[in-house]
PDB file of C-alpha atoms in Angstrom:
ATOM      1  CA  VAL Y   1      73.005  92.941  86.294  1.00  0.00           C
ATOM      2  CA  PRO Y   2      69.638  91.476  85.259  1.00  0.00           C
ATOM      3  CA  GLU Y   3      68.595  88.310  87.057  1.00  0.00           C
ATOM      4  CA  GLY Y   4      69.446  85.165  85.101  1.00  0.00           C
ATOM      5  CA  TRP Y   5      71.249  86.823  82.178  1.00  0.00           C
ATOM      6  CA  MET Y   6      74.153  84.358  82.500  1.00  0.00           C
ATOM      7  CA  HIS Y   7      71.861  81.329  82.747  1.00  0.00           C
ATOM      8  CA  ARG Y   8      70.142  81.299  79.360  1.00  0.00           C
ATOM      9  CA  PRO Y   9      69.381  77.952  77.732  1.00  0.00           C
ATOM     10  CA  ALA Y  10      72.258  76.528  75.694  1.00  0.00           C
ATOM     11  CA  ALA Y  11      70.420  77.188  72.403  1.00  0.00           C
ATOM     12  CA  ALA Y  12      70.586  80.964  73.079  1.00  0.00           C
ATOM     13  CA  THR Y  13      74.308  80.919  73.926  1.00  0.00           C
ATOM     14  CA  VAL Y  14      76.974  81.696  71.330  1.00  0.00           C
ATOM     15  CA  ARG Y  15      80.302  80.077  72.134  1.00  0.00           C
ATOM     16  CA  ALA Y  16      83.569  81.121  70.529  1.00  0.00           C
ATOM     17  CA  HIS Y  17      87.233  81.788  71.301  1.00  0.00           C
ATOM     18  CA  SER Y  18      86.998  85.313  69.912  1.00  0.00           C
ATOM     19  CA  PHE Y  19      84.702  87.865  68.361  1.00  0.00           C
ATOM     20  CA  GLU Y  20      85.693  90.553  65.869  1.00  0.00           C
ATOM     21  CA  LEU Y  21      83.837  93.805  65.281  1.00  0.00           C
ATOM     22  CA  LEU Y  22      84.077  94.882  61.637  1.00  0.00           C
ATOM     23  CA  ASP Y  23      83.474  98.295  60.098  1.00  0.00           C
ATOM     24  CA  PRO Y  24      81.276  98.602  56.970  1.00  0.00           C
ATOM     25  CA  GLY Y  25      84.355  97.933  54.804  1.00  0.00           C
ATOM     26  CA  GLY Y  26      85.091  94.623  56.562  1.00  0.00           C
ATOM     27  CA  ARG Y  27      88.129  95.899  58.501  1.00  0.00           C
ATOM     28  CA  ALA Y  28      88.524  94.730  62.123  1.00  0.00           C
ATOM     29  CA  VAL Y  29      87.988  97.656  64.537  1.00  0.00           C
ATOM     30  CA  GLY Y  30      87.625  95.588  67.705  1.00  0.00           C
ATOM     31  CA  ARG Y  31      88.332  92.136  69.073  1.00  0.00           C
ATOM     32  CA  TRP Y  32      87.204  90.300  72.187  1.00  0.00           C
ATOM     33  CA  GLY Y  33      88.624  86.936  73.030  1.00  0.00           C
ATOM     34  CA  VAL Y  34      91.270  84.759  74.616  1.00  0.00           C
ATOM     35  CA  ASP Y  35      94.829  86.053  74.177  1.00  0.00           C
ATOM     36  CA  GLY Y  36      98.018  84.017  73.790  1.00  0.00           C
ATOM     37  CA  GLU Y  37      98.435  83.668  77.580  1.00  0.00           C
ATOM     38  CA  ASN Y  38      94.899  82.286  78.107  1.00  0.00           C
ATOM     39  CA  GLY Y  39      93.755  85.628  79.433  1.00  0.00           C
ATOM     40  CA  VAL Y  40      90.736  87.529  78.183  1.00  0.00           C
ATOM     41  CA  ALA Y  41      91.166  90.769  76.247  1.00  0.00           C
ATOM     42  CA  LEU Y  42      88.953  93.371  74.618  1.00  0.00           C
ATOM     43  CA  ALA Y  43      90.905  95.458  72.090  1.00  0.00           C
ATOM     44  CA  LEU Y  44      89.971  98.425  69.903  1.00  0.00           C
ATOM     45  CA  PHE Y  45      91.854  99.419  66.726  1.00  0.00           C
ATOM     46  CA  ASP Y  46      92.317 102.732  64.897  1.00  0.00           C
ATOM     47  CA  ALA Y  47      91.756 103.272  61.154  1.00  0.00           C
ATOM     48  CA  LYS Y  48      95.299 101.996  60.451  1.00  0.00           C
ATOM     49  CA  GLY Y  49      94.722  98.746  62.347  1.00  0.00           C
ATOM     50  CA  ASN Y  50      96.858  99.715  65.355  1.00  0.00           C
ATOM     51  CA  LYS Y  51      95.657  98.593  68.777  1.00  0.00           C
ATOM     52  CA  THR Y  52      94.689 101.743  70.702  1.00  0.00           C
ATOM     53  CA  VAL Y  53      92.811 100.451  73.761  1.00  0.00           C
ATOM     54  CA  GLN Y  54      92.965  97.110  75.532  1.00  0.00           C
ATOM     55  CA  LEU Y  55      91.144  95.874  78.609  1.00  0.00           C
ATOM     56  CA  SER Y  56      92.509  92.528  79.738  1.00  0.00           C
ATOM     57  CA  GLU Y  57      92.655  89.933  82.506  1.00  0.00           C
ATOM     58  CA  SER Y  58      95.343  87.281  82.728  1.00  0.00           C
ATOM     59  CA  ASN Y  59      96.528  85.196  85.687  1.00  0.00           C
ATOM     60  CA  GLY Y  60      94.710  87.427  88.189  1.00  0.00           C
ATOM     61  CA  ASN Y  61      96.164  90.641  86.740  1.00  0.00           C
ATOM     62  CA  GLN Y  62      93.865  93.230  85.189  1.00  0.00           C
ATOM     63  CA  ALA Y  63      95.012  96.043  82.894  1.00  0.00           C
ATOM     64  CA  LEU Y  64      93.590  98.923  80.919  1.00  0.00           C
ATOM     65  CA  VAL Y  65      96.126 100.150  78.342  1.00  0.00           C
ATOM     66  CA  PHE Y  66      95.941 103.115  75.951  1.00  0.00           C
ATOM     67  CA  SER Y  67      98.319 103.632  73.049  1.00  0.00           C
ATOM     68  CA  GLN Y  68      98.815 105.715  69.926  1.00  0.00           C
ATOM     69  CA  ASP Y  69     100.313 104.982  66.486  1.00  0.00           C
ATOM     70  CA  LYS Y  70     101.820 101.509  67.110  1.00  0.00           C
ATOM     71  CA  THR Y  71     103.322 102.831  70.371  1.00  0.00           C
ATOM     72  CA  TRP Y  72     102.024 100.342  72.887  1.00  0.00           C
ATOM     73  CA  GLY Y  73     101.588 101.238  76.526  1.00  0.00           C
ATOM     74  CA  ARG Y  74     101.460 105.039  76.445  1.00  0.00           C
ATOM     75  CA  MET Y  75      99.230 104.918  79.518  1.00  0.00           C
ATOM     76  CA  SER Y  76      98.202 101.913  81.581  1.00  0.00           C
ATOM     77  CA  LEU Y  77      96.286 101.180  84.735  1.00  0.00           C
ATOM     78  CA  VAL Y  78      97.231  97.821  86.243  1.00  0.00           C
ATOM     79  CA  ALA Y  79      95.775  95.869  89.158  1.00  0.00           C
ATOM     80  CA  GLY Y  80      98.049  92.970  90.041  1.00  0.00           C
ATOM     81  CA  SER Y  81      97.163  89.640  91.569  1.00  0.00           C
ATOM     82  CA  THR Y  82      99.335  90.517  94.601  1.00  0.00           C
ATOM     83  CA  GLY Y  83      97.062  93.438  95.501  1.00  0.00           C
ATOM     84  CA  MET Y  84      99.415  96.078  94.084  1.00  0.00           C
ATOM     85  CA  SER Y  85      98.099  98.491  91.487  1.00  0.00           C
ATOM     86  CA  ALA Y  86      99.717 101.295  89.512  1.00  0.00           C
ATOM     87  CA  LEU Y  87      99.205 103.968  86.891  1.00  0.00           C
ATOM     88  CA  HIS Y  88     102.011 104.144  84.298  1.00  0.00           C
ATOM     89  CA  LEU Y  89     102.575 106.979  81.811  1.00  0.00           C
ATOM     90  CA  GLY Y  90     104.873 106.232  78.895  1.00  0.00           C
ATOM     91  CA  ASP Y  91     106.908 108.222  76.400  1.00  0.00           C
ATOM     92  CA  PHE Y  92     106.976 107.931  72.596  1.00  0.00           C
ATOM     93  CA  ASN Y  93     109.303 104.920  72.875  1.00  0.00           C
ATOM     94  CA  THR Y  94     106.799 103.003  75.072  1.00  0.00           C
ATOM     95  CA  GLU Y  95     108.989 103.285  78.153  1.00  0.00           C
ATOM     96  CA  ALA Y  96     107.158 103.871  81.440  1.00  0.00           C
ATOM     97  CA  ARG Y  97     108.496 107.266  82.472  1.00  0.00           C
ATOM     98  CA  VAL Y  98     106.143 108.042  85.378  1.00  0.00           C
ATOM     99  CA  SER Y  99     104.534 105.455  87.663  1.00  0.00           C
ATOM    100  CA  LEU Y 100     102.227 106.036  90.597  1.00  0.00           C
ATOM    101  CA  GLY Y 101     101.326 103.151  92.883  1.00  0.00           C
ATOM    102  CA  GLY Y 102     103.160 100.049  94.008  1.00  0.00           C
ATOM    103  CA  ILE Y 103     106.954 100.373  93.899  1.00  0.00           C
ATOM    104  CA  ASP Y 104     109.369  97.534  93.181  1.00  0.00           C
ATOM    105  CA  GLU Y 105     111.640  96.480  96.046  1.00  0.00           C
ATOM    106  CA  GLY Y 106     114.753  97.549  94.121  1.00  0.00           C
ATOM    107  CA  ASP Y 107     113.583 101.157  93.940  1.00  0.00           C
ATOM    108  CA  ILE Y 108     113.738 101.732  97.704  1.00  0.00           C
ATOM    109  CA  PRO Y 109     116.139  99.554  99.674  1.00  0.00           C
ATOM    110  CA  SER Y 110     115.088  98.394 103.138  1.00  0.00           C
ATOM    111  CA  LEU Y 111     111.333  98.813 102.618  1.00  0.00           C
ATOM    112  CA  GLU Y 112     109.220  95.699 102.593  1.00  0.00           C
ATOM    113  CA  PRO Y 113     107.071  95.006  99.520  1.00  0.00           C
ATOM    114  CA  PRO Y 114     104.135  94.949  98.965  1.00  0.00           C
ATOM    115  CA  SER Y 115     103.561  97.834 101.380  1.00  0.00           C
ATOM    116  CA  VAL Y 116     105.590 100.374  99.389  1.00  0.00           C
ATOM    117  CA  TRP Y 117     103.592 103.002  97.512  1.00  0.00           C
ATOM    118  CA  GLY Y 118     104.836 106.122  95.811  1.00  0.00           C
ATOM    119  CA  LEU Y 119     105.839 107.977  92.685  1.00  0.00           C
ATOM    120  CA  VAL Y 120     108.667 106.983  90.320  1.00  0.00           C
ATOM    121  CA  VAL Y 121     109.970 109.301  87.557  1.00  0.00           C
ATOM    122  CA  ARG Y 122     112.447 107.666  85.175  1.00  0.00           C
ATOM    123  CA  GLY Y 123     114.929 109.173  82.723  1.00  0.00           C
ATOM    124  CA  PRO Y 124     114.897 108.091  79.063  1.00  0.00           C
ATOM    125  CA  SER Y 125     117.504 105.388  79.623  1.00  0.00           C
ATOM    126  CA  ARG Y 126     115.759 104.029  82.769  1.00  0.00           C
ATOM    127  CA  GLN Y 127     119.148 104.351  84.511  1.00  0.00           C
ATOM    128  CA  THR Y 128     118.377 107.641  86.222  1.00  0.00           C
ATOM    129  CA  TYR Y 129     115.260 108.050  88.256  1.00  0.00           C
ATOM    130  CA  LEU Y 130     113.638 109.694  91.214  1.00  0.00           C
ATOM    131  CA  THR Y 131     111.596 107.590  93.589  1.00  0.00           C
ATOM    132  CA  SER Y 132     109.410 109.075  96.270  1.00  0.00           C
ATOM    133  CA  ALA Y 133     107.939 106.425  98.529  1.00  0.00           C
ATOM    134  CA  VAL Y 134     105.139 108.169 100.320  1.00  0.00           C
ATOM    135  CA  ALA Y 135     104.312 105.176 102.469  1.00  0.00           C
ATOM    136  CA  GLY Y 136     106.130 101.997 103.258  1.00  0.00           C
ATOM    137  CA  ARG Y 137     106.949  99.603 106.043  1.00  0.00           C
ATOM    138  CA  SER Y 138     110.588  98.820 106.782  1.00  0.00           C
ATOM    139  CA  ARG Y 139     111.770  95.284 107.412  1.00  0.00           C
ATOM    140  CA  SER Y 140     111.675  96.113 111.131  1.00  0.00           C
ATOM    141  CA  GLY Y 141     107.944  96.910 110.821  1.00  0.00           C
ATOM    142  CA  LYS Y 142     108.229 100.685 111.201  1.00  0.00           C
ATOM    143  CA  GLU Y 143     106.362 102.951 108.722  1.00  0.00           C
ATOM    144  CA  GLU Y 144     108.739 105.187 106.797  1.00  0.00           C
ATOM    145  CA  ALA Y 145     108.899 107.592 103.860  1.00  0.00           C
ATOM    146  CA  TRP Y 146     111.873 107.884 101.505  1.00  0.00           C
ATOM    147  CA  ILE Y 147     113.126 109.860  98.543  1.00  0.00           C
ATOM    148  CA  SER Y 148     115.718 108.165  96.354  1.00  0.00           C
ATOM    149  CA  VAL Y 149     117.659 109.397  93.314  1.00  0.00           C
ATOM    150  CA  ARG Y 150     119.647 106.914  91.255  1.00  0.00           C
ATOM    151  CA  ARG Y 151     122.313 108.326  88.941  1.00  0.00           C
ATOM    152  CA  PRO Y 152     123.375 106.829  85.568  1.00  0.00           C
ATOM    153  CA  ASP Y 153     126.488 105.302  87.185  1.00  0.00           C
ATOM    154  CA  GLY Y 154     124.250 103.355  89.588  1.00  0.00           C
ATOM    155  CA  THR Y 155     125.055 105.377  92.703  1.00  0.00           C
ATOM    156  CA  ARG Y 156     122.092 106.353  94.836  1.00  0.00           C
ATOM    157  CA  TRP Y 157     121.220 109.362  96.950  1.00  0.00           C
ATOM    158  CA  LEU Y 158     118.717 108.368  99.625  1.00  0.00           C
ATOM    159  CA  VAL Y 159     116.824 110.571 102.106  1.00  0.00           C
ATOM    160  CA  PRO Y 160     114.732 108.883 104.802  1.00  0.00           C
TER     161      PRO Y 160
END
């Protein structure tokens, strides 16, 4: 970063809540600004006006999200304010079907968040999924690894 680039005189500074990048026809193809949650976002749009890429920061959480044809969240990389991060891959209905990274406490019982990391593969209804926690610390402080399968009826098969 060049020395002093953020400290220009006020006359050389442009201040705004958002900026739009327009194509030669006047259509918005990009936007940079403050979103509805007072976070900052940089978004790119396809020829149809659908948001396809967004880089954002809000409340200490950072995200890079890719989408296609109005389907939001097809792939996202998230770094949370708690120190957890994850890569999510979605299906055509925008559901996260595969996640790699921090695992929610409900996915693996008896492991202590935020130390649980692994791979989660979800079925289309989100009721059936496979969770493989490759590293986690139990409530007793011992490091453990688990594999969990939850069936549609809510029953769980768990292998420590």
